[in-house]
mmCIF file with all atom_site columns, C-alpha atoms in Angstrom:
data_model
loop_
_atom_site.group_PDB
_atom_site.id
_atom_site.type_symbol
_atom_site.label_atom_id
_atom_site.label_alt_id
_atom_site.label_comp_id
_atom_site.label_asym_id
_atom_site.label_entity_id
_atom_site.label_seq_id
_atom_site.pdbx_PDB_ins_code
_atom_site.Cartn_x
_atom_site.Cartn_y
_atom_site.Cartn_z
_atom_site.occupancy
_atom_site.B_iso_or_equiv
_atom_site.pdbx_formal_charge
_atom_site.auth_seq_id
_atom_site.auth_comp_id
_atom_site.auth_asym_id
_atom_site.auth_atom_id
_atom_site.pdbx_PDB_model_num
ATOM 1   C CA . MET X 1 1   ? 8.382   -26.120 -26.142 1.00 42.00 ? 1   MET X CA 1
ATOM 2   C CA . THR X 1 2   ? 8.664   -22.443 -27.268 1.00 46.00 ? 2   THR X CA 1
ATOM 3   C CA . THR X 1 3   ? 11.728  -20.180 -26.371 1.00 48.00 ? 3   THR X CA 1
ATOM 4   C CA . THR X 1 4   ? 9.252   -18.162 -24.035 1.00 57.00 ? 4   THR X CA 1
ATOM 5   C CA . GLY X 1 5   ? 7.498   -21.375 -22.598 1.00 63.00 ? 5   GLY X CA 1
ATOM 6   C CA . VAL X 1 6   ? 11.144  -22.625 -21.780 1.00 66.00 ? 6   VAL X CA 1
ATOM 7   C CA . HIS X 1 7   ? 11.550  -19.147 -19.905 1.00 85.00 ? 7   HIS X CA 1
ATOM 8   C CA . GLU X 1 8   ? 8.667   -19.630 -18.206 1.00 87.00 ? 8   GLU X CA 1
ATOM 9   C CA . GLN X 1 9   ? 9.024   -22.962 -16.641 1.00 89.00 ? 9   GLN X CA 1
ATOM 10  C CA . GLN X 1 10  ? 12.613  -21.348 -15.437 1.00 93.00 ? 10  GLN X CA 1
ATOM 11  C CA . ALA X 1 11  ? 11.026  -18.888 -13.545 1.00 94.00 ? 11  ALA X CA 1
ATOM 12  C CA . ALA X 1 12  ? 9.152   -21.104 -11.778 1.00 93.00 ? 12  ALA X CA 1
ATOM 13  C CA . LYS X 1 13  ? 11.653  -23.638 -10.990 1.00 94.00 ? 13  LYS X CA 1
ATOM 14  C CA . PHE X 1 14  ? 13.457  -20.053 -9.534  1.00 95.00 ? 14  PHE X CA 1
ATOM 15  C CA . LEU X 1 15  ? 10.924  -19.362 -7.509  1.00 95.00 ? 15  LEU X CA 1
ATOM 16  C CA . ALA X 1 16  ? 10.327  -23.141 -5.932  1.00 96.00 ? 16  ALA X CA 1
ATOM 17  C CA . ARG X 1 17  ? 14.033  -22.881 -4.992  1.00 96.00 ? 17  ARG X CA 1
ATOM 18  C CA . ARG X 1 18  ? 13.583  -19.665 -3.310  1.00 95.00 ? 18  ARG X CA 1
ATOM 19  C CA . ASP X 1 19  ? 10.339  -20.303 -1.524  1.00 97.00 ? 19  ASP X CA 1
ATOM 20  C CA . ARG X 1 20  ? 8.927   -23.265 0.045   1.00 97.00 ? 20  ARG X CA 1
ATOM 21  C CA . VAL X 1 21  ? 5.325   -22.650 0.465   1.00 97.00 ? 21  VAL X CA 1
ATOM 22  C CA . MET X 1 22  ? 5.874   -21.397 -3.405  1.00 97.00 ? 22  MET X CA 1
ATOM 23  C CA . ALA X 1 23  ? 7.039   -25.013 -4.562  1.00 97.00 ? 23  ALA X CA 1
ATOM 24  C CA . ASN X 1 24  ? 4.821   -26.858 -2.622  1.00 96.00 ? 24  ASN X CA 1
ATOM 25  C CA . LEU X 1 25  ? 1.775   -24.584 -4.273  1.00 96.00 ? 25  LEU X CA 1
ATOM 26  C CA . MET X 1 26  ? 3.217   -25.471 -7.391  1.00 96.00 ? 26  MET X CA 1
ATOM 27  C CA . LYS X 1 27  ? 3.299   -29.250 -7.044  1.00 96.00 ? 27  LYS X CA 1
ATOM 28  C CA . ARG X 1 28  ? -0.227  -29.233 -6.261  1.00 95.00 ? 28  ARG X CA 1
ATOM 29  C CA . THR X 1 29  ? -1.981  -26.594 -8.673  1.00 95.00 ? 29  THR X CA 1
ATOM 30  C CA . GLY X 1 30  ? 0.530   -27.777 -12.125 1.00 94.00 ? 30  GLY X CA 1
ATOM 31  C CA . PRO X 1 31  ? 3.144   -25.827 -13.796 1.00 94.00 ? 31  PRO X CA 1
ATOM 32  C CA . PHE X 1 32  ? 3.074   -22.440 -14.562 1.00 95.00 ? 32  PHE X CA 1
ATOM 33  C CA . HIS X 1 33  ? 1.367   -20.969 -17.842 1.00 91.00 ? 33  HIS X CA 1
ATOM 34  C CA . LEU X 1 34  ? 0.759   -17.957 -19.610 1.00 91.00 ? 34  LEU X CA 1
ATOM 35  C CA . PRO X 1 35  ? -1.921  -17.924 -22.388 1.00 89.00 ? 35  PRO X CA 1
ATOM 36  C CA . ARG X 1 36  ? -0.959  -16.573 -25.451 1.00 90.00 ? 36  ARG X CA 1
ATOM 37  C CA . PRO X 1 37  ? -2.479  -13.335 -26.443 1.00 90.00 ? 37  PRO X CA 1
ATOM 38  C CA . SER X 1 38  ? -5.397  -13.895 -28.750 1.00 84.00 ? 38  SER X CA 1
ATOM 39  C CA . THR X 1 39  ? -5.517  -10.389 -29.857 1.00 88.00 ? 39  THR X CA 1
ATOM 40  C CA . GLY X 1 40  ? -3.567  -7.469  -30.948 1.00 94.00 ? 40  GLY X CA 1
ATOM 41  C CA . HIS X 1 41  ? -2.742  -4.638  -28.093 1.00 96.00 ? 41  HIS X CA 1
ATOM 42  C CA . PHE X 1 42  ? -5.677  -2.400  -29.012 1.00 97.00 ? 42  PHE X CA 1
ATOM 43  C CA . ALA X 1 43  ? -8.330  -4.933  -28.798 1.00 96.00 ? 43  ALA X CA 1
ATOM 44  C CA . ALA X 1 44  ? -6.986  -6.188  -25.755 1.00 96.00 ? 44  ALA X CA 1
ATOM 45  C CA . LEU X 1 45  ? -7.538  -2.982  -24.240 1.00 97.00 ? 45  LEU X CA 1
ATOM 46  C CA . ALA X 1 46  ? -10.687 -2.391  -25.438 1.00 96.00 ? 46  ALA X CA 1
ATOM 47  C CA . GLU X 1 47  ? -12.091 -5.701  -23.946 1.00 94.00 ? 47  GLU X CA 1
ATOM 48  C CA . SER X 1 48  ? -10.501 -5.047  -20.474 1.00 94.00 ? 48  SER X CA 1
ATOM 49  C CA . ILE X 1 49  ? -12.323 -1.968  -20.597 1.00 94.00 ? 49  ILE X CA 1
ATOM 50  C CA . LEU X 1 50  ? -15.743 -3.632  -21.988 1.00 93.00 ? 50  LEU X CA 1
ATOM 51  C CA . TYR X 1 51  ? -15.457 -6.116  -19.302 1.00 91.00 ? 51  TYR X CA 1
ATOM 52  C CA . GLN X 1 52  ? -14.869 -4.145  -16.044 1.00 88.00 ? 52  GLN X CA 1
ATOM 53  C CA . GLN X 1 53  ? -17.720 -4.308  -13.480 1.00 83.00 ? 53  GLN X CA 1
ATOM 54  C CA . LEU X 1 54  ? -19.595 -6.622  -15.704 1.00 84.00 ? 54  LEU X CA 1
ATOM 55  C CA . ALA X 1 55  ? -20.261 -10.375 -15.088 1.00 80.00 ? 55  ALA X CA 1
ATOM 56  C CA . GLY X 1 56  ? -19.032 -12.482 -17.857 1.00 83.00 ? 56  GLY X CA 1
ATOM 57  C CA . ALA X 1 57  ? -21.970 -13.296 -19.852 1.00 90.00 ? 57  ALA X CA 1
ATOM 58  C CA . ALA X 1 58  ? -22.982 -9.731  -19.961 1.00 90.00 ? 58  ALA X CA 1
ATOM 59  C CA . ALA X 1 59  ? -19.337 -8.679  -20.720 1.00 91.00 ? 59  ALA X CA 1
ATOM 60  C CA . ARG X 1 60  ? -19.088 -11.461 -23.537 1.00 93.00 ? 60  ARG X CA 1
ATOM 61  C CA . ALA X 1 61  ? -22.252 -10.580 -24.949 1.00 95.00 ? 61  ALA X CA 1
ATOM 62  C CA . ILE X 1 62  ? -21.738 -7.070  -25.498 1.00 95.00 ? 62  ILE X CA 1
ATOM 63  C CA . HIS X 1 63  ? -18.022 -7.646  -26.436 1.00 95.00 ? 63  HIS X CA 1
ATOM 64  C CA . GLY X 1 64  ? -19.387 -9.674  -29.405 1.00 95.00 ? 64  GLY X CA 1
ATOM 65  C CA . ARG X 1 65  ? -21.969 -6.965  -30.588 1.00 96.00 ? 65  ARG X CA 1
ATOM 66  C CA . PHE X 1 66  ? -18.571 -4.701  -30.231 1.00 97.00 ? 66  PHE X CA 1
ATOM 67  C CA . VAL X 1 67  ? -16.394 -6.568  -32.351 1.00 96.00 ? 67  VAL X CA 1
ATOM 68  C CA . ALA X 1 68  ? -19.251 -7.141  -35.054 1.00 96.00 ? 68  ALA X CA 1
ATOM 69  C CA . LEU X 1 69  ? -19.186 -3.484  -35.639 1.00 96.00 ? 69  LEU X CA 1
ATOM 70  C CA . PHE X 1 70  ? -16.080 -3.572  -37.225 1.00 95.00 ? 70  PHE X CA 1
ATOM 71  C CA . ASP X 1 71  ? -16.175 -6.317  -39.595 1.00 90.00 ? 71  ASP X CA 1
ATOM 72  C CA . GLY X 1 72  ? -12.588 -7.693  -38.416 1.00 86.00 ? 72  GLY X CA 1
ATOM 73  C CA . ASP X 1 73  ? -10.946 -4.204  -38.832 1.00 90.00 ? 73  ASP X CA 1
ATOM 74  C CA . LEU X 1 74  ? -11.019 -3.008  -34.923 1.00 95.00 ? 74  LEU X CA 1
ATOM 75  C CA . SER X 1 75  ? -8.605  -0.525  -35.005 1.00 96.00 ? 75  SER X CA 1
ATOM 76  C CA . PRO X 1 76  ? -8.206  3.135   -33.053 1.00 97.00 ? 76  PRO X CA 1
ATOM 77  C CA . GLU X 1 77  ? -9.338  4.889   -36.877 1.00 97.00 ? 77  GLU X CA 1
ATOM 78  C CA . ALA X 1 78  ? -12.311 2.528   -37.181 1.00 97.00 ? 78  ALA X CA 1
ATOM 79  C CA . VAL X 1 79  ? -13.351 3.117   -33.394 1.00 97.00 ? 79  VAL X CA 1
ATOM 80  C CA . LEU X 1 80  ? -13.479 6.848   -33.999 1.00 98.00 ? 80  LEU X CA 1
ATOM 81  C CA . ALA X 1 81  ? -15.245 6.540   -37.378 1.00 97.00 ? 81  ALA X CA 1
ATOM 82  C CA . VAL X 1 82  ? -18.477 4.595   -35.326 1.00 96.00 ? 82  VAL X CA 1
ATOM 83  C CA . PRO X 1 83  ? -20.642 6.963   -34.450 1.00 96.00 ? 83  PRO X CA 1
ATOM 84  C CA . PRO X 1 84  ? -21.191 7.133   -30.359 1.00 97.00 ? 84  PRO X CA 1
ATOM 85  C CA . ARG X 1 85  ? -24.855 6.361   -30.695 1.00 97.00 ? 85  ARG X CA 1
ATOM 86  C CA . LYS X 1 86  ? -23.927 3.221   -32.772 1.00 96.00 ? 86  LYS X CA 1
ATOM 87  C CA . LEU X 1 87  ? -21.124 1.896   -29.711 1.00 97.00 ? 87  LEU X CA 1
ATOM 88  C CA . ARG X 1 88  ? -24.083 2.804   -27.326 1.00 97.00 ? 88  ARG X CA 1
ATOM 89  C CA . ALA X 1 89  ? -26.598 0.747   -29.498 1.00 97.00 ? 89  ALA X CA 1
ATOM 90  C CA . ALA X 1 90  ? -24.429 -2.117  -29.146 1.00 96.00 ? 90  ALA X CA 1
ATOM 91  C CA . GLY X 1 91  ? -24.490 -2.077  -25.237 1.00 96.00 ? 91  GLY X CA 1
ATOM 92  C CA . LEU X 1 92  ? -21.932 -0.057  -23.996 1.00 96.00 ? 92  LEU X CA 1
ATOM 93  C CA . SER X 1 93  ? -22.337 2.633   -21.534 1.00 95.00 ? 93  SER X CA 1
ATOM 94  C CA . GLY X 1 94  ? -21.824 6.272   -22.133 1.00 96.00 ? 94  GLY X CA 1
ATOM 95  C CA . ARG X 1 95  ? -18.633 6.084   -19.877 1.00 96.00 ? 95  ARG X CA 1
ATOM 96  C CA . LYS X 1 96  ? -17.141 3.103   -21.578 1.00 96.00 ? 96  LYS X CA 1
ATOM 97  C CA . VAL X 1 97  ? -17.771 4.419   -25.023 1.00 97.00 ? 97  VAL X CA 1
ATOM 98  C CA . ALA X 1 98  ? -15.894 7.429   -23.591 1.00 97.00 ? 98  ALA X CA 1
ATOM 99  C CA . SER X 1 99  ? -13.476 5.395   -22.708 1.00 97.00 ? 99  SER X CA 1
ATOM 100 C CA . ILE X 1 100 ? -12.712 3.756   -25.537 1.00 97.00 ? 100 ILE X CA 1
ATOM 101 C CA . ARG X 1 101 ? -12.727 6.644   -27.967 1.00 98.00 ? 101 ARG X CA 1
ATOM 102 C CA . ASP X 1 102 ? -10.423 8.401   -25.370 1.00 98.00 ? 102 ASP X CA 1
ATOM 103 C CA . LEU X 1 103 ? -7.771  5.298   -25.893 1.00 98.00 ? 103 LEU X CA 1
ATOM 104 C CA . ALA X 1 104 ? -8.209  5.244   -29.436 1.00 98.00 ? 104 ALA X CA 1
ATOM 105 C CA . ALA X 1 105 ? -7.560  9.163   -29.710 1.00 98.00 ? 105 ALA X CA 1
ATOM 106 C CA . LYS X 1 106 ? -4.694  9.050   -27.431 1.00 98.00 ? 106 LYS X CA 1
ATOM 107 C CA . ILE X 1 107 ? -3.168  5.742   -29.562 1.00 97.00 ? 107 ILE X CA 1
ATOM 108 C CA . LEU X 1 108 ? -3.353  7.985   -32.413 1.00 97.00 ? 108 LEU X CA 1
ATOM 109 C CA . ASP X 1 109 ? -1.814  11.393  -31.340 1.00 97.00 ? 109 ASP X CA 1
ATOM 110 C CA . GLY X 1 110 ? 1.325   9.205   -29.639 1.00 96.00 ? 110 GLY X CA 1
ATOM 111 C CA . THR X 1 111 ? 0.076   9.811   -26.516 1.00 96.00 ? 111 THR X CA 1
ATOM 112 C CA . VAL X 1 112 ? -0.191  6.255   -25.861 1.00 97.00 ? 112 VAL X CA 1
ATOM 113 C CA . PRO X 1 113 ? 2.538   4.490   -28.366 1.00 96.00 ? 113 PRO X CA 1
ATOM 114 C CA . LEU X 1 114 ? 1.130   1.368   -28.809 1.00 95.00 ? 114 LEU X CA 1
ATOM 115 C CA . HIS X 1 115 ? 3.368   0.607   -31.963 1.00 93.00 ? 115 HIS X CA 1
ATOM 116 C CA . ARG X 1 116 ? 6.429   0.328   -29.518 1.00 96.00 ? 116 ARG X CA 1
ATOM 117 C CA . ILE X 1 117 ? 4.796   -0.317  -26.003 1.00 97.00 ? 117 ILE X CA 1
ATOM 118 C CA . GLY X 1 118 ? 6.492   -3.752  -25.447 1.00 95.00 ? 118 GLY X CA 1
ATOM 119 C CA . ARG X 1 119 ? 9.784   -2.070  -25.837 1.00 97.00 ? 119 ARG X CA 1
ATOM 120 C CA . LEU X 1 120 ? 8.963   0.171   -22.947 1.00 97.00 ? 120 LEU X CA 1
ATOM 121 C CA . ALA X 1 121 ? 9.847   -0.854  -19.006 1.00 97.00 ? 121 ALA X CA 1
ATOM 122 C CA . ASP X 1 122 ? 7.030   -1.969  -17.043 1.00 98.00 ? 122 ASP X CA 1
ATOM 123 C CA . GLU X 1 123 ? 6.386   1.582   -15.208 1.00 97.00 ? 123 GLU X CA 1
ATOM 124 C CA . GLU X 1 124 ? 6.423   3.091   -18.387 1.00 97.00 ? 124 GLU X CA 1
ATOM 125 C CA . VAL X 1 125 ? 3.901   1.138   -19.248 1.00 98.00 ? 125 VAL X CA 1
ATOM 126 C CA . ILE X 1 126 ? 1.767   1.714   -16.294 1.00 98.00 ? 126 ILE X CA 1
ATOM 127 C CA . THR X 1 127 ? 2.484   5.566   -16.983 1.00 97.00 ? 127 THR X CA 1
ATOM 128 C CA . ARG X 1 128 ? 1.219   5.546   -20.452 1.00 97.00 ? 128 ARG X CA 1
ATOM 129 C CA . LEU X 1 129 ? -1.877  3.589   -19.836 1.00 98.00 ? 129 LEU X CA 1
ATOM 130 C CA . SER X 1 130 ? -3.215  5.438   -16.708 1.00 97.00 ? 130 SER X CA 1
ATOM 131 C CA . VAL X 1 131 ? -3.773  8.549   -18.840 1.00 97.00 ? 131 VAL X CA 1
ATOM 132 C CA . VAL X 1 132 ? -6.463  6.875   -20.554 1.00 98.00 ? 132 VAL X CA 1
ATOM 133 C CA . ARG X 1 133 ? -9.631  7.868   -19.295 1.00 96.00 ? 133 ARG X CA 1
ATOM 134 C CA . GLY X 1 134 ? -11.098 3.876   -17.461 1.00 93.00 ? 134 GLY X CA 1
ATOM 135 C CA . ILE X 1 135 ? -7.543  2.397   -17.585 1.00 96.00 ? 135 ILE X CA 1
ATOM 136 C CA . GLY X 1 136 ? -6.172  2.551   -14.127 1.00 95.00 ? 136 GLY X CA 1
ATOM 137 C CA . ARG X 1 137 ? -3.187  0.631   -12.862 1.00 96.00 ? 137 ARG X CA 1
ATOM 138 C CA . TRP X 1 138 ? -4.646  -2.733  -12.255 1.00 95.00 ? 138 TRP X CA 1
ATOM 139 C CA . THR X 1 139 ? -5.623  -2.962  -15.898 1.00 95.00 ? 139 THR X CA 1
ATOM 140 C CA . ALA X 1 140 ? -2.407  -1.976  -16.689 1.00 97.00 ? 140 ALA X CA 1
ATOM 141 C CA . GLU X 1 141 ? -0.800  -4.430  -14.992 1.00 97.00 ? 141 GLU X CA 1
ATOM 142 C CA . MET X 1 142 ? -3.253  -7.016  -16.539 1.00 96.00 ? 142 MET X CA 1
ATOM 143 C CA . PHE X 1 143 ? -2.011  -5.936  -19.394 1.00 97.00 ? 143 PHE X CA 1
ATOM 144 C CA . LEU X 1 144 ? 1.626   -6.092  -19.021 1.00 97.00 ? 144 LEU X CA 1
ATOM 145 C CA . MET X 1 145 ? 1.383   -9.781  -17.713 1.00 97.00 ? 145 MET X CA 1
ATOM 146 C CA . PHE X 1 146 ? -1.144  -11.390 -20.290 1.00 96.00 ? 146 PHE X CA 1
ATOM 147 C CA . GLN X 1 147 ? -0.434  -9.098  -23.429 1.00 96.00 ? 147 GLN X CA 1
ATOM 148 C CA . LEU X 1 148 ? 3.125   -8.296  -22.899 1.00 96.00 ? 148 LEU X CA 1
ATOM 149 C CA . ARG X 1 149 ? 4.109   -11.518 -20.931 1.00 95.00 ? 149 ARG X CA 1
ATOM 150 C CA . ARG X 1 150 ? 6.146   -9.425  -18.610 1.00 96.00 ? 150 ARG X CA 1
ATOM 151 C CA . LEU X 1 151 ? 7.291   -11.757 -15.759 1.00 96.00 ? 151 LEU X CA 1
ATOM 152 C CA . ASP X 1 152 ? 7.924   -9.561  -12.903 1.00 97.00 ? 152 ASP X CA 1
ATOM 153 C CA . VAL X 1 153 ? 4.386   -7.751  -11.995 1.00 98.00 ? 153 VAL X CA 1
ATOM 154 C CA . TRP X 1 154 ? 3.208   -7.733  -8.525  1.00 98.00 ? 154 TRP X CA 1
ATOM 155 C CA . PRO X 1 155 ? -0.309  -6.279  -8.774  1.00 97.00 ? 155 PRO X CA 1
ATOM 156 C CA . VAL X 1 156 ? -0.872  -5.926  -4.967  1.00 97.00 ? 156 VAL X CA 1
ATOM 157 C CA . GLY X 1 157 ? -3.902  -3.930  -5.627  1.00 95.00 ? 157 GLY X CA 1
ATOM 158 C CA . ASP X 1 158 ? -5.635  -7.318  -6.968  1.00 95.00 ? 158 ASP X CA 1
ATOM 159 C CA . TYR X 1 159 ? -8.221  -8.909  -4.263  1.00 96.00 ? 159 TYR X CA 1
ATOM 160 C CA . GLY X 1 160 ? -7.466  -12.414 -5.588  1.00 96.00 ? 160 GLY X CA 1
ATOM 161 C CA . VAL X 1 161 ? -3.602  -11.870 -5.409  1.00 97.00 ? 161 VAL X CA 1
ATOM 162 C CA . ARG X 1 162 ? -4.110  -10.646 -1.948  1.00 98.00 ? 162 ARG X CA 1
ATOM 163 C CA . LYS X 1 163 ? -6.425  -13.673 -0.696  1.00 98.00 ? 163 LYS X CA 1
ATOM 164 C CA . GLY X 1 164 ? -4.463  -16.080 -2.441  1.00 98.00 ? 164 GLY X CA 1
ATOM 165 C CA . TYR X 1 165 ? -1.485  -14.873 -0.639  1.00 98.00 ? 165 TYR X CA 1
ATOM 166 C CA . ALA X 1 166 ? -3.279  -14.991 2.538   1.00 98.00 ? 166 ALA X CA 1
ATOM 167 C CA . LEU X 1 167 ? -4.313  -18.455 2.034   1.00 97.00 ? 167 LEU X CA 1
ATOM 168 C CA . ALA X 1 168 ? -1.010  -19.973 0.741   1.00 97.00 ? 168 ALA X CA 1
ATOM 169 C CA . TYR X 1 169 ? 0.900   -18.578 3.747   1.00 97.00 ? 169 TYR X CA 1
ATOM 170 C CA . GLY X 1 170 ? -1.774  -19.407 6.567   1.00 96.00 ? 170 GLY X CA 1
ATOM 171 C CA . LEU X 1 171 ? -2.448  -15.429 7.425   1.00 97.00 ? 171 LEU X CA 1
ATOM 172 C CA . ARG X 1 172 ? -5.589  -14.667 9.502   1.00 94.00 ? 172 ARG X CA 1
ATOM 173 C CA . LYS X 1 173 ? -6.121  -11.416 7.783   1.00 96.00 ? 173 LYS X CA 1
ATOM 174 C CA . LEU X 1 174 ? -5.530  -10.372 4.049   1.00 97.00 ? 174 LEU X CA 1
ATOM 175 C CA . PRO X 1 175 ? -2.233  -8.324  3.830   1.00 97.00 ? 175 PRO X CA 1
ATOM 176 C CA . THR X 1 176 ? -3.094  -4.695  2.659   1.00 97.00 ? 176 THR X CA 1
ATOM 177 C CA . PRO X 1 177 ? -1.290  -3.658  -0.770  1.00 97.00 ? 177 PRO X CA 1
ATOM 178 C CA . LYS X 1 178 ? 1.753   -2.020  1.026   1.00 97.00 ? 178 LYS X CA 1
ATOM 179 C CA . GLN X 1 179 ? 2.564   -5.307  3.053   1.00 97.00 ? 179 GLN X CA 1
ATOM 180 C CA . LEU X 1 180 ? 2.133   -7.437  -0.198  1.00 98.00 ? 180 LEU X CA 1
ATOM 181 C CA . GLU X 1 181 ? 4.427   -5.064  -1.778  1.00 97.00 ? 181 GLU X CA 1
ATOM 182 C CA . GLY X 1 182 ? 7.167   -5.603  0.437   1.00 97.00 ? 182 GLY X CA 1
ATOM 183 C CA . GLU X 1 183 ? 6.165   -9.317  0.984   1.00 96.00 ? 183 GLU X CA 1
ATOM 184 C CA . GLY X 1 184 ? 6.634   -9.969  -3.094  1.00 97.00 ? 184 GLY X CA 1
ATOM 185 C CA . GLU X 1 185 ? 10.608  -8.405  -3.195  1.00 96.00 ? 185 GLU X CA 1
ATOM 186 C CA . ARG X 1 186 ? 11.678  -11.995 -2.285  1.00 95.00 ? 186 ARG X CA 1
ATOM 187 C CA . PHE X 1 187 ? 10.092  -13.258 -5.502  1.00 97.00 ? 187 PHE X CA 1
ATOM 188 C CA . ARG X 1 188 ? 11.954  -10.751 -7.552  1.00 96.00 ? 188 ARG X CA 1
ATOM 189 C CA . PRO X 1 189 ? 12.703  -10.810 -10.788 1.00 96.00 ? 189 PRO X CA 1
ATOM 190 C CA . TYR X 1 190 ? 9.800   -13.081 -11.107 1.00 97.00 ? 190 TYR X CA 1
ATOM 191 C CA . ARG X 1 191 ? 6.876   -11.856 -9.794  1.00 97.00 ? 191 ARG X CA 1
ATOM 192 C CA . THR X 1 192 ? 4.417   -12.588 -12.004 1.00 97.00 ? 192 THR X CA 1
ATOM 193 C CA . VAL X 1 193 ? 4.942   -16.328 -11.355 1.00 97.00 ? 193 VAL X CA 1
ATOM 194 C CA . ALA X 1 194 ? 3.892   -15.617 -7.454  1.00 98.00 ? 194 ALA X CA 1
ATOM 195 C CA . ALA X 1 195 ? 1.158   -13.737 -8.296  1.00 98.00 ? 195 ALA X CA 1
ATOM 196 C CA . TRP X 1 196 ? -0.280  -16.489 -10.779 1.00 98.00 ? 196 TRP X CA 1
ATOM 197 C CA . TYR X 1 197 ? 0.456   -19.123 -7.769  1.00 98.00 ? 197 TYR X CA 1
ATOM 198 C CA . CYS X 1 198 ? -1.361  -16.887 -5.483  1.00 98.00 ? 198 CYS X CA 1
ATOM 199 C CA . TRP X 1 199 ? -4.664  -17.053 -8.162  1.00 97.00 ? 199 TRP X CA 1
ATOM 200 C CA . GLN X 1 200 ? -4.476  -20.756 -8.044  1.00 97.00 ? 200 GLN X CA 1
ATOM 201 C CA . ALA X 1 201 ? -4.682  -21.307 -4.137  1.00 97.00 ? 201 ALA X CA 1
ATOM 202 C CA . VAL X 1 202 ? -7.914  -19.187 -4.678  1.00 96.00 ? 202 VAL X CA 1
ATOM 203 C CA . ARG X 1 203 ? -8.898  -21.795 -7.249  1.00 94.00 ? 203 ARG X CA 1
ATOM 204 C CA . GLU X 1 204 ? -7.746  -24.666 -5.064  1.00 94.00 ? 204 GLU X CA 1
ATOM 205 C CA . GLN X 1 205 ? -9.958  -23.476 -2.110  1.00 91.00 ? 205 GLN X CA 1
ATOM 206 C CA . ARG X 1 206 ? -13.006 -22.998 -4.279  1.00 88.00 ? 206 ARG X CA 1
ATOM 207 C CA . LYS X 1 207 ? -12.148 -26.731 -5.600  1.00 84.00 ? 207 LYS X CA 1
ATOM 208 C CA . LEU X 1 208 ? -11.764 -27.937 -2.278  1.00 82.00 ? 208 LEU X CA 1
ATOM 209 C CA . ARG X 1 209 ? -15.272 -26.381 -1.228  1.00 81.00 ? 209 ARG X CA 1
ATOM 210 C CA . GLN X 1 210 ? -17.316 -28.029 -4.014  1.00 71.00 ? 210 GLN X CA 1
#
């Protein structure tokens, strides 16, 4: 097991000792594991923009055509060198073309310091990314969790986390983001682990209904 993997398991054990509901959820759904990033930071952010408000198959097809335009050299410079009409021809909406070009431009002018973003605090990462057209807090939080593998992110605006929390703790109504913010305090400094298990609670319910 890698050092990162050991840290993840230590985080899960810490949470299990602190919260009985989480401990039981862990036993039922398996060990916590964040997948390793499969792409660089820019490619990951571009992909997140492309996938917004699209069904999986359609998003994958458009993303595949987008990546193919760059022949393995997807970079901010390369994106800005491609005429917008070619991006539109690959299936991107006008809004997503504008977003990806804005991301590329803000990386190149230093507004989004992608080369050192891993050294920034979580809220600073969110602040920097949120100035990009088409990137909001949720997208920035997913980047923190799955690209930078930060272990104390609590995406209270995520519907799956809210629903999973309600399922795990037997709540009749979904907690509001503000309520969930307070509930998450007891999971510090490993709120990412708690969020991940909230998602597992939703998956568990789906399996039971099949």
